[in-house]
Amino acid sequence: MDDVVLLSVLHEAVDAIVVALRDHDDWGLSGGRDGQYVSDLVADKAVLTVFKRHGIQVLSEESGLVGEGDGSLIAVVDPLDGSTNASRPLPWFATSLCVVDDAGARAAVVHDHPAGVRYDALRGGGARLDGALLPCREPVELADAIVGVNGLPPRNPGWAQYRALGAAALDLCAVADGRLDAYVDYDHEAHGGWDYLGGMLVCQEVGVTVGDAFGRALVTTEHAARRTPVAAVGALFDDLIAARRDIS
């Protein structure tokens, strides 16, 4: 499957979720696993239907590894990232899809549901916001940085301000488009690949470095795997990695 077709499948999958949630009115807990909402399951059902039709295996936060295939292409899926926000309602939640192959993250789409805007990216092909190419990010000094975080920072490592918004995929996209200058996960083993891979590729395609705070590979298709992502440009990335490791 070539890149253009693959990206079109991702957009088709997101469109299916948008339709499924359009008239959805139960934003409460599902009664299944801890922290799972009915909306997570509605979105998951919609996205799985599309990937099954196209013969692509899926690693979903909600349903694990689904579908038949040789593993050469796996769509890593968070049907609704920030579903707690959605249940409140706080306008910061998204669908995040990223197809990985043996070379890493290949194609991604992140859809911001409240804003109705969409990011996409292809490995080596740049990143876009609603079809418009995003420019490469310029470096920012730590003292001037507005940093998105997950969890509670135990102290200020020297940044200007921080924000805890509650949806890693959108937080990373906000780094890519310049609304935030960096992102640091301060929680302990909180994020599966579905949380960050889509936003990671969007960031990478505009020159943002994204890495695990403890040096592990971020691209993983193991449902139980957890990582600690950090994202920034240039020396700011090194500063934040060092600060994050210092409190581990």
PDB file of C-alpha atoms in Angstrom:
ATOM      1  CA  MET A   1       0.000   0.000   0.000  1.00  0.00           C
ATOM      2  CA  ASP A   2       1.544   3.318  -1.052  1.00  0.00           C
ATOM      3  CA  ASP A   3       1.683   6.377   1.194  1.00  0.00           C
ATOM      4  CA  VAL A   4      -1.164   8.261  -0.475  1.00  0.00           C
ATOM      5  CA  VAL A   5      -3.548   5.320  -0.164  1.00  0.00           C
ATOM      6  CA  LEU A   6      -2.424   4.604   3.391  1.00  0.00           C
ATOM      7  CA  LEU A   7      -3.031   8.178   4.492  1.00  0.00           C
ATOM      8  CA  SER A   8      -6.446   8.140   2.841  1.00  0.00           C
ATOM      9  CA  VAL A   9      -7.359   5.046   4.884  1.00  0.00           C
ATOM     10  CA  LEU A  10      -6.379   6.876   8.078  1.00  0.00           C
ATOM     11  CA  HIS A  11      -8.567   9.831   7.132  1.00  0.00           C
ATOM     12  CA  GLU A  12     -11.421   7.444   6.326  1.00  0.00           C
ATOM     13  CA  ALA A  13     -11.048   5.867   9.769  1.00  0.00           C
ATOM     14  CA  VAL A  14     -11.123   9.249  11.500  1.00  0.00           C
ATOM     15  CA  ASP A  15     -14.164  10.284   9.468  1.00  0.00           C
ATOM     16  CA  ALA A  16     -15.940   7.141  10.690  1.00  0.00           C
ATOM     17  CA  ILE A  17     -15.261   8.118  14.308  1.00  0.00           C
ATOM     18  CA  VAL A  18     -16.483  11.673  13.717  1.00  0.00           C
ATOM     19  CA  VAL A  19     -19.759  10.280  12.363  1.00  0.00           C
ATOM     20  CA  ALA A  20     -20.081   7.762  15.220  1.00  0.00           C
ATOM     21  CA  LEU A  21     -19.648  10.478  17.858  1.00  0.00           C
ATOM     22  CA  ARG A  22     -21.801  13.092  16.150  1.00  0.00           C
ATOM     23  CA  ASP A  23     -25.037  12.016  17.830  1.00  0.00           C
ATOM     24  CA  HIS A  24     -23.443  10.174  20.739  1.00  0.00           C
ATOM     25  CA  ASP A  25     -24.855  11.269  24.099  1.00  0.00           C
ATOM     26  CA  ASP A  26     -23.439   8.843  26.681  1.00  0.00           C
ATOM     27  CA  TRP A  27     -20.082  10.199  27.854  1.00  0.00           C
ATOM     28  CA  GLY A  28     -20.016   8.189  31.070  1.00  0.00           C
ATOM     29  CA  LEU A  29     -17.831   5.291  32.153  1.00  0.00           C
ATOM     30  CA  SER A  30     -18.271   1.986  30.359  1.00  0.00           C
ATOM     31  CA  GLY A  31     -18.085  -0.205  33.453  1.00  0.00           C
ATOM     32  CA  GLY A  32     -15.243  -2.150  31.852  1.00  0.00           C
ATOM     33  CA  ARG A  33     -11.616  -1.413  32.646  1.00  0.00           C
ATOM     34  CA  ASP A  34     -10.678   1.508  34.896  1.00  0.00           C
ATOM     35  CA  GLY A  35     -10.915   4.841  33.111  1.00  0.00           C
ATOM     36  CA  GLN A  36     -12.715   3.484  30.039  1.00  0.00           C
ATOM     37  CA  TYR A  37     -15.697   5.441  28.755  1.00  0.00           C
ATOM     38  CA  VAL A  38     -18.611   4.435  26.551  1.00  0.00           C
ATOM     39  CA  SER A  39     -17.302   6.937  23.997  1.00  0.00           C
ATOM     40  CA  ASP A  40     -13.992   5.032  23.838  1.00  0.00           C
ATOM     41  CA  LEU A  41     -15.850   1.891  22.799  1.00  0.00           C
ATOM     42  CA  VAL A  42     -18.061   3.673  20.266  1.00  0.00           C
ATOM     43  CA  ALA A  43     -15.008   5.228  18.617  1.00  0.00           C
ATOM     44  CA  ASP A  44     -13.102   1.943  18.734  1.00  0.00           C
ATOM     45  CA  LYS A  45     -15.882   0.039  16.971  1.00  0.00           C
ATOM     46  CA  ALA A  46     -15.994   2.625  14.192  1.00  0.00           C
ATOM     47  CA  VAL A  47     -12.259   2.618  13.559  1.00  0.00           C
ATOM     48  CA  LEU A  48     -11.895  -1.167  13.641  1.00  0.00           C
ATOM     49  CA  THR A  49     -14.544  -1.529  10.948  1.00  0.00           C
ATOM     50  CA  VAL A  50     -12.544   0.642   8.551  1.00  0.00           C
ATOM     51  CA  PHE A  51      -9.192  -1.040   9.139  1.00  0.00           C
ATOM     52  CA  LYS A  52     -10.751  -4.495   8.815  1.00  0.00           C
ATOM     53  CA  ARG A  53     -12.177  -3.504   5.429  1.00  0.00           C
ATOM     54  CA  HIS A  54      -8.704  -2.511   4.256  1.00  0.00           C
ATOM     55  CA  GLY A  55      -6.926  -5.530   5.735  1.00  0.00           C
ATOM     56  CA  ILE A  56      -4.735  -3.581   8.168  1.00  0.00           C
ATOM     57  CA  GLN A  57      -3.898  -4.970  11.598  1.00  0.00           C
ATOM     58  CA  VAL A  58      -4.697  -2.724  14.538  1.00  0.00           C
ATOM     59  CA  LEU A  59      -3.182  -2.237  17.971  1.00  0.00           C
ATOM     60  CA  SER A  60      -5.903  -0.386  19.855  1.00  0.00           C
ATOM     61  CA  GLU A  61      -5.849   0.894  23.410  1.00  0.00           C
ATOM     62  CA  GLU A  62      -9.364  -0.445  23.832  1.00  0.00           C
ATOM     63  CA  SER A  63      -9.212  -3.848  22.097  1.00  0.00           C
ATOM     64  CA  GLY A  64      -5.550  -4.835  21.839  1.00  0.00           C
ATOM     65  CA  LEU A  65      -4.089  -6.414  18.695  1.00  0.00           C
ATOM     66  CA  VAL A  66      -6.885  -7.044  16.211  1.00  0.00           C
ATOM     67  CA  GLY A  67      -6.994  -8.430  12.680  1.00  0.00           C
ATOM     68  CA  GLU A  68      -4.987 -10.809  10.562  1.00  0.00           C
ATOM     69  CA  GLY A  69      -1.769  -9.984   8.774  1.00  0.00           C
ATOM     70  CA  ASP A  70       1.963 -10.461   8.706  1.00  0.00           C
ATOM     71  CA  GLY A  71       2.663  -7.459  10.930  1.00  0.00           C
ATOM     72  CA  SER A  72       4.271  -5.470   8.118  1.00  0.00           C
ATOM     73  CA  LEU A  73       1.738  -2.687   8.735  1.00  0.00           C
ATOM     74  CA  ILE A  74       0.092  -2.093  12.098  1.00  0.00           C
ATOM     75  CA  ALA A  75      -2.184   0.844  12.863  1.00  0.00           C
ATOM     76  CA  VAL A  76      -1.609   1.971  16.448  1.00  0.00           C
ATOM     77  CA  VAL A  77      -4.889   3.525  17.529  1.00  0.00           C
ATOM     78  CA  ASP A  78      -6.210   5.666  20.340  1.00  0.00           C
ATOM     79  CA  PRO A  79      -9.843   6.013  19.291  1.00  0.00           C
ATOM     80  CA  LEU A  80     -10.416   8.821  21.787  1.00  0.00           C
ATOM     81  CA  ASP A  81      -7.359  10.320  23.465  1.00  0.00           C
ATOM     82  CA  GLY A  82      -8.453  12.497  26.361  1.00  0.00           C
ATOM     83  CA  SER A  83     -11.782  10.755  26.914  1.00  0.00           C
ATOM     84  CA  THR A  84     -11.894  12.026  30.512  1.00  0.00           C
ATOM     85  CA  ASN A  85     -11.776  15.556  29.097  1.00  0.00           C
ATOM     86  CA  ALA A  86     -14.557  14.613  26.674  1.00  0.00           C
ATOM     87  CA  SER A  87     -16.707  13.378  29.556  1.00  0.00           C
ATOM     88  CA  ARG A  88     -16.529  16.681  31.470  1.00  0.00           C
ATOM     89  CA  PRO A  89     -16.720  18.262  28.778  1.00  0.00           C
ATOM     90  CA  LEU A  90     -13.320  19.944  28.405  1.00  0.00           C
ATOM     91  CA  PRO A  91     -12.488  20.814  24.784  1.00  0.00           C
ATOM     92  CA  TRP A  92      -9.178  18.945  24.466  1.00  0.00           C
ATOM     93  CA  PHE A  93      -9.566  15.408  23.095  1.00  0.00           C
ATOM     94  CA  ALA A  94      -8.653  13.695  19.864  1.00  0.00           C
ATOM     95  CA  THR A  95      -8.421  10.588  17.758  1.00  0.00           C
ATOM     96  CA  SER A  96      -4.822   9.510  17.145  1.00  0.00           C
ATOM     97  CA  LEU A  97      -3.843   6.983  14.468  1.00  0.00           C
ATOM     98  CA  CYS A  98      -0.324   5.999  13.437  1.00  0.00           C
ATOM     99  CA  VAL A  99       0.686   3.224  11.042  1.00  0.00           C
ATOM    100  CA  VAL A 100       4.062   1.681  11.811  1.00  0.00           C
ATOM    101  CA  ASP A 101       6.225  -0.611   9.709  1.00  0.00           C
ATOM    102  CA  ASP A 102       9.642  -2.183  10.206  1.00  0.00           C
ATOM    103  CA  ALA A 103      11.279   1.240   9.762  1.00  0.00           C
ATOM    104  CA  GLY A 104       9.149   2.985  12.389  1.00  0.00           C
ATOM    105  CA  ALA A 105       6.250   5.432  12.243  1.00  0.00           C
ATOM    106  CA  ARG A 106       5.140   5.817   8.621  1.00  0.00           C
ATOM    107  CA  ALA A 107       1.835   7.716   8.496  1.00  0.00           C
ATOM    108  CA  ALA A 108      -0.291   9.484  11.087  1.00  0.00           C
ATOM    109  CA  VAL A 109      -3.520  11.401  11.516  1.00  0.00           C
ATOM    110  CA  VAL A 110      -4.558  13.246  14.688  1.00  0.00           C
ATOM    111  CA  HIS A 111      -8.039  14.766  14.713  1.00  0.00           C
ATOM    112  CA  ASP A 112      -8.911  17.463  17.248  1.00  0.00           C
ATOM    113  CA  HIS A 113     -12.620  16.817  17.802  1.00  0.00           C
ATOM    114  CA  PRO A 114     -13.667  20.026  19.620  1.00  0.00           C
ATOM    115  CA  ALA A 115     -11.791  22.304  17.208  1.00  0.00           C
ATOM    116  CA  GLY A 116     -12.677  20.247  14.133  1.00  0.00           C
ATOM    117  CA  VAL A 117      -9.116  20.420  12.784  1.00  0.00           C
ATOM    118  CA  ARG A 118      -6.854  17.626  11.630  1.00  0.00           C
ATOM    119  CA  TYR A 119      -3.121  16.987  11.513  1.00  0.00           C
ATOM    120  CA  ASP A 120      -1.500  14.439   9.247  1.00  0.00           C
ATOM    121  CA  ALA A 121       2.060  13.391   8.522  1.00  0.00           C
ATOM    122  CA  LEU A 122       4.037  11.029   6.315  1.00  0.00           C
ATOM    123  CA  ARG A 123       7.548   9.875   7.107  1.00  0.00           C
ATOM    124  CA  GLY A 124       9.826  12.099   5.049  1.00  0.00           C
ATOM    125  CA  GLY A 125       6.836  13.943   3.595  1.00  0.00           C
ATOM    126  CA  GLY A 126       6.195  16.682   6.128  1.00  0.00           C
ATOM    127  CA  ALA A 127       3.251  17.401   8.399  1.00  0.00           C
ATOM    128  CA  ARG A 128       0.063  19.296   7.658  1.00  0.00           C
ATOM    129  CA  LEU A 129      -2.741  21.007   9.509  1.00  0.00           C
ATOM    130  CA  ASP A 130      -5.981  20.859   7.532  1.00  0.00           C
ATOM    131  CA  GLY A 131      -3.917  20.322   4.394  1.00  0.00           C
ATOM    132  CA  ALA A 132      -1.522  23.253   4.923  1.00  0.00           C
ATOM    133  CA  LEU A 133       2.145  22.332   5.336  1.00  0.00           C
ATOM    134  CA  LEU A 134       3.461  23.120   8.807  1.00  0.00           C
ATOM    135  CA  PRO A 135       6.784  24.991   8.927  1.00  0.00           C
ATOM    136  CA  CYS A 136       9.764  23.631  10.823  1.00  0.00           C
ATOM    137  CA  ARG A 137       9.955  24.716  14.444  1.00  0.00           C
ATOM    138  CA  GLU A 138      12.664  27.102  15.592  1.00  0.00           C
ATOM    139  CA  PRO A 139      14.603  26.533  18.842  1.00  0.00           C
ATOM    140  CA  VAL A 140      13.346  28.146  22.052  1.00  0.00           C
ATOM    141  CA  GLU A 141      15.382  28.745  25.202  1.00  0.00           C
ATOM    142  CA  LEU A 142      14.271  26.945  28.363  1.00  0.00           C
ATOM    143  CA  ALA A 143      13.663  30.243  30.174  1.00  0.00           C
ATOM    144  CA  ASP A 144      11.215  31.307  27.449  1.00  0.00           C
ATOM    145  CA  ALA A 145       9.461  27.970  26.972  1.00  0.00           C
ATOM    146  CA  ILE A 146       5.790  27.168  27.541  1.00  0.00           C
ATOM    147  CA  VAL A 147       5.825  23.422  28.204  1.00  0.00           C
ATOM    148  CA  GLY A 148       2.978  20.922  28.061  1.00  0.00           C
ATOM    149  CA  VAL A 149       3.150  18.266  30.765  1.00  0.00           C
ATOM    150  CA  ASN A 150       1.466  15.073  31.849  1.00  0.00           C
ATOM    151  CA  GLY A 151       1.491  14.458  35.582  1.00  0.00           C
ATOM    152  CA  LEU A 152       2.748  16.831  38.248  1.00  0.00           C
ATOM    153  CA  PRO A 153       6.218  18.381  37.865  1.00  0.00           C
ATOM    154  CA  PRO A 154       7.916  18.224  41.294  1.00  0.00           C
ATOM    155  CA  ARG A 155       9.727  21.492  40.599  1.00  0.00           C
ATOM    156  CA  ASN A 156      10.306  24.069  37.898  1.00  0.00           C
ATOM    157  CA  PRO A 157      13.443  23.182  35.907  1.00  0.00           C
ATOM    158  CA  GLY A 158      13.643  26.752  34.623  1.00  0.00           C
ATOM    159  CA  TRP A 159      10.845  27.090  32.071  1.00  0.00           C
ATOM    160  CA  ALA A 160       8.616  30.156  31.783  1.00  0.00           C
ATOM    161  CA  GLN A 161       5.282  28.356  32.293  1.00  0.00           C
ATOM    162  CA  TYR A 162       3.666  24.938  31.952  1.00  0.00           C
ATOM    163  CA  ARG A 163       0.270  23.550  30.969  1.00  0.00           C
ATOM    164  CA  ALA A 164      -1.350  20.203  31.846  1.00  0.00           C
ATOM    165  CA  LEU A 165      -4.032  19.716  29.203  1.00  0.00           C
ATOM    166  CA  GLY A 166      -4.820  16.005  29.350  1.00  0.00           C
ATOM    167  CA  ALA A 167      -4.398  14.549  25.854  1.00  0.00           C
ATOM    168  CA  ALA A 168      -0.856  13.649  24.796  1.00  0.00           C
ATOM    169  CA  ALA A 169      -1.646  13.412  21.079  1.00  0.00           C
ATOM    170  CA  LEU A 170      -2.929  16.990  20.992  1.00  0.00           C
ATOM    171  CA  ASP A 171      -0.194  18.217  23.340  1.00  0.00           C
ATOM    172  CA  LEU A 172       2.419  16.946  20.880  1.00  0.00           C
ATOM    173  CA  CYS A 173       0.595  18.461  17.919  1.00  0.00           C
ATOM    174  CA  ALA A 174       0.573  21.764  19.807  1.00  0.00           C
ATOM    175  CA  VAL A 175       4.369  21.507  19.993  1.00  0.00           C
ATOM    176  CA  ALA A 176       4.457  20.846  16.252  1.00  0.00           C
ATOM    177  CA  ASP A 177       2.342  23.892  15.377  1.00  0.00           C
ATOM    178  CA  GLY A 178       3.998  26.246  17.873  1.00  0.00           C
ATOM    179  CA  ARG A 179       1.296  26.703  20.506  1.00  0.00           C
ATOM    180  CA  LEU A 180       3.550  24.882  22.964  1.00  0.00           C
ATOM    181  CA  ASP A 181       7.343  24.813  22.908  1.00  0.00           C
ATOM    182  CA  ALA A 182       7.862  21.365  24.426  1.00  0.00           C
ATOM    183  CA  TYR A 183       6.207  18.409  26.121  1.00  0.00           C
ATOM    184  CA  VAL A 184       7.318  16.329  29.115  1.00  0.00           C
ATOM    185  CA  ASP A 185       5.628  13.292  30.640  1.00  0.00           C
ATOM    186  CA  TYR A 186       6.098  13.452  34.420  1.00  0.00           C
ATOM    187  CA  ASP A 187       3.867  10.503  35.176  1.00  0.00           C
ATOM    188  CA  HIS A 188       5.244   7.021  35.807  1.00  0.00           C
ATOM    189  CA  GLU A 189       4.842   4.640  32.864  1.00  0.00           C
ATOM    190  CA  ALA A 190       1.550   6.265  31.867  1.00  0.00           C
ATOM    191  CA  HIS A 191       1.616   6.281  28.086  1.00  0.00           C
ATOM    192  CA  GLY A 192       1.060   3.482  25.598  1.00  0.00           C
ATOM    193  CA  GLY A 193       2.189   3.927  22.010  1.00  0.00           C
ATOM    194  CA  TRP A 194      -1.335   4.912  20.942  1.00  0.00           C
ATOM    195  CA  ASP A 195      -1.095   8.020  23.120  1.00  0.00           C
ATOM    196  CA  TYR A 196       1.956   9.552  21.477  1.00  0.00           C
ATOM    197  CA  LEU A 197       2.897   7.905  18.143  1.00  0.00           C
ATOM    198  CA  GLY A 198       0.573  10.008  15.988  1.00  0.00           C
ATOM    199  CA  GLY A 199       1.706  13.269  17.567  1.00  0.00           C
ATOM    200  CA  MET A 200       5.304  12.044  17.526  1.00  0.00           C
ATOM    201  CA  LEU A 201       5.378  11.715  13.738  1.00  0.00           C
ATOM    202  CA  VAL A 202       3.721  15.105  13.291  1.00  0.00           C
ATOM    203  CA  CYS A 203       6.430  16.597  15.526  1.00  0.00           C
ATOM    204  CA  GLN A 204       9.301  14.812  13.831  1.00  0.00           C
ATOM    205  CA  GLU A 205       8.226  16.054  10.429  1.00  0.00           C
ATOM    206  CA  VAL A 206       8.616  19.683  11.572  1.00  0.00           C
ATOM    207  CA  GLY A 207      12.019  19.169  13.181  1.00  0.00           C
ATOM    208  CA  VAL A 208      10.953  18.454  16.758  1.00  0.00           C
ATOM    209  CA  THR A 209      12.968  15.771  18.544  1.00  0.00           C
ATOM    210  CA  VAL A 210      10.812  13.231  20.363  1.00  0.00           C
ATOM    211  CA  GLY A 211      12.362  10.643  22.649  1.00  0.00           C
ATOM    212  CA  ASP A 212      11.755   8.526  25.707  1.00  0.00           C
ATOM    213  CA  ALA A 213      13.109  10.096  28.886  1.00  0.00           C
ATOM    214  CA  PHE A 214      14.958   6.868  29.681  1.00  0.00           C
ATOM    215  CA  GLY A 215      16.300   6.062  26.228  1.00  0.00           C
ATOM    216  CA  ARG A 216      13.841   3.363  25.186  1.00  0.00           C
ATOM    217  CA  ALA A 217      12.494   3.026  21.651  1.00  0.00           C
ATOM    218  CA  LEU A 218       9.210   4.893  21.344  1.00  0.00           C
ATOM    219  CA  VAL A 219       7.860   2.803  18.483  1.00  0.00           C
ATOM    220  CA  THR A 220       6.317  -0.287  20.041  1.00  0.00           C
ATOM    221  CA  THR A 221       3.431  -2.572  19.150  1.00  0.00           C
ATOM    222  CA  GLU A 222       3.199  -4.269  22.538  1.00  0.00           C
ATOM    223  CA  HIS A 223      -0.051  -3.459  24.305  1.00  0.00           C
ATOM    224  CA  ALA A 224       1.544  -3.615  27.753  1.00  0.00           C
ATOM    225  CA  ALA A 225       4.513  -1.376  26.867  1.00  0.00           C
ATOM    226  CA  ARG A 226       4.659   2.077  28.441  1.00  0.00           C
ATOM    227  CA  ARG A 227       6.956   4.985  27.681  1.00  0.00           C
ATOM    228  CA  THR A 228       7.817   8.473  28.962  1.00  0.00           C
ATOM    229  CA  PRO A 229       7.846  10.845  25.965  1.00  0.00           C
ATOM    230  CA  VAL A 230       9.640  14.184  25.836  1.00  0.00           C
ATOM    231  CA  ALA A 231       9.484  16.530  22.831  1.00  0.00           C
ATOM    232  CA  ALA A 232      11.329  19.764  22.032  1.00  0.00           C
ATOM    233  CA  VAL A 233      13.681  21.373  19.518  1.00  0.00           C
ATOM    234  CA  GLY A 234      17.459  21.516  19.865  1.00  0.00           C
ATOM    235  CA  ALA A 235      19.087  22.194  23.222  1.00  0.00           C
ATOM    236  CA  LEU A 236      15.696  22.506  24.921  1.00  0.00           C
ATOM    237  CA  PHE A 237      15.170  18.776  24.366  1.00  0.00           C
ATOM    238  CA  ASP A 238      18.454  17.979  26.112  1.00  0.00           C
ATOM    239  CA  ASP A 239      17.606  20.329  28.987  1.00  0.00           C
ATOM    240  CA  LEU A 240      14.215  18.721  29.547  1.00  0.00           C
ATOM    241  CA  ILE A 241      15.484  15.153  29.227  1.00  0.00           C
ATOM    242  CA  ALA A 242      18.122  15.895  31.872  1.00  0.00           C
ATOM    243  CA  ALA A 243      15.545  17.521  34.152  1.00  0.00           C
ATOM    244  CA  ARG A 244      13.123  14.604  33.759  1.00  0.00           C
ATOM    245  CA  ARG A 245      15.790  11.996  34.511  1.00  0.00           C
ATOM    246  CA  ASP A 246      16.886  13.963  37.552  1.00  0.00           C
ATOM    247  CA  ILE A 247      13.577  13.312  39.310  1.00  0.00           C
ATOM    248  CA  SER A 248      13.076   9.656  38.279  1.00  0.00           C
TER     249      SER A 248
END
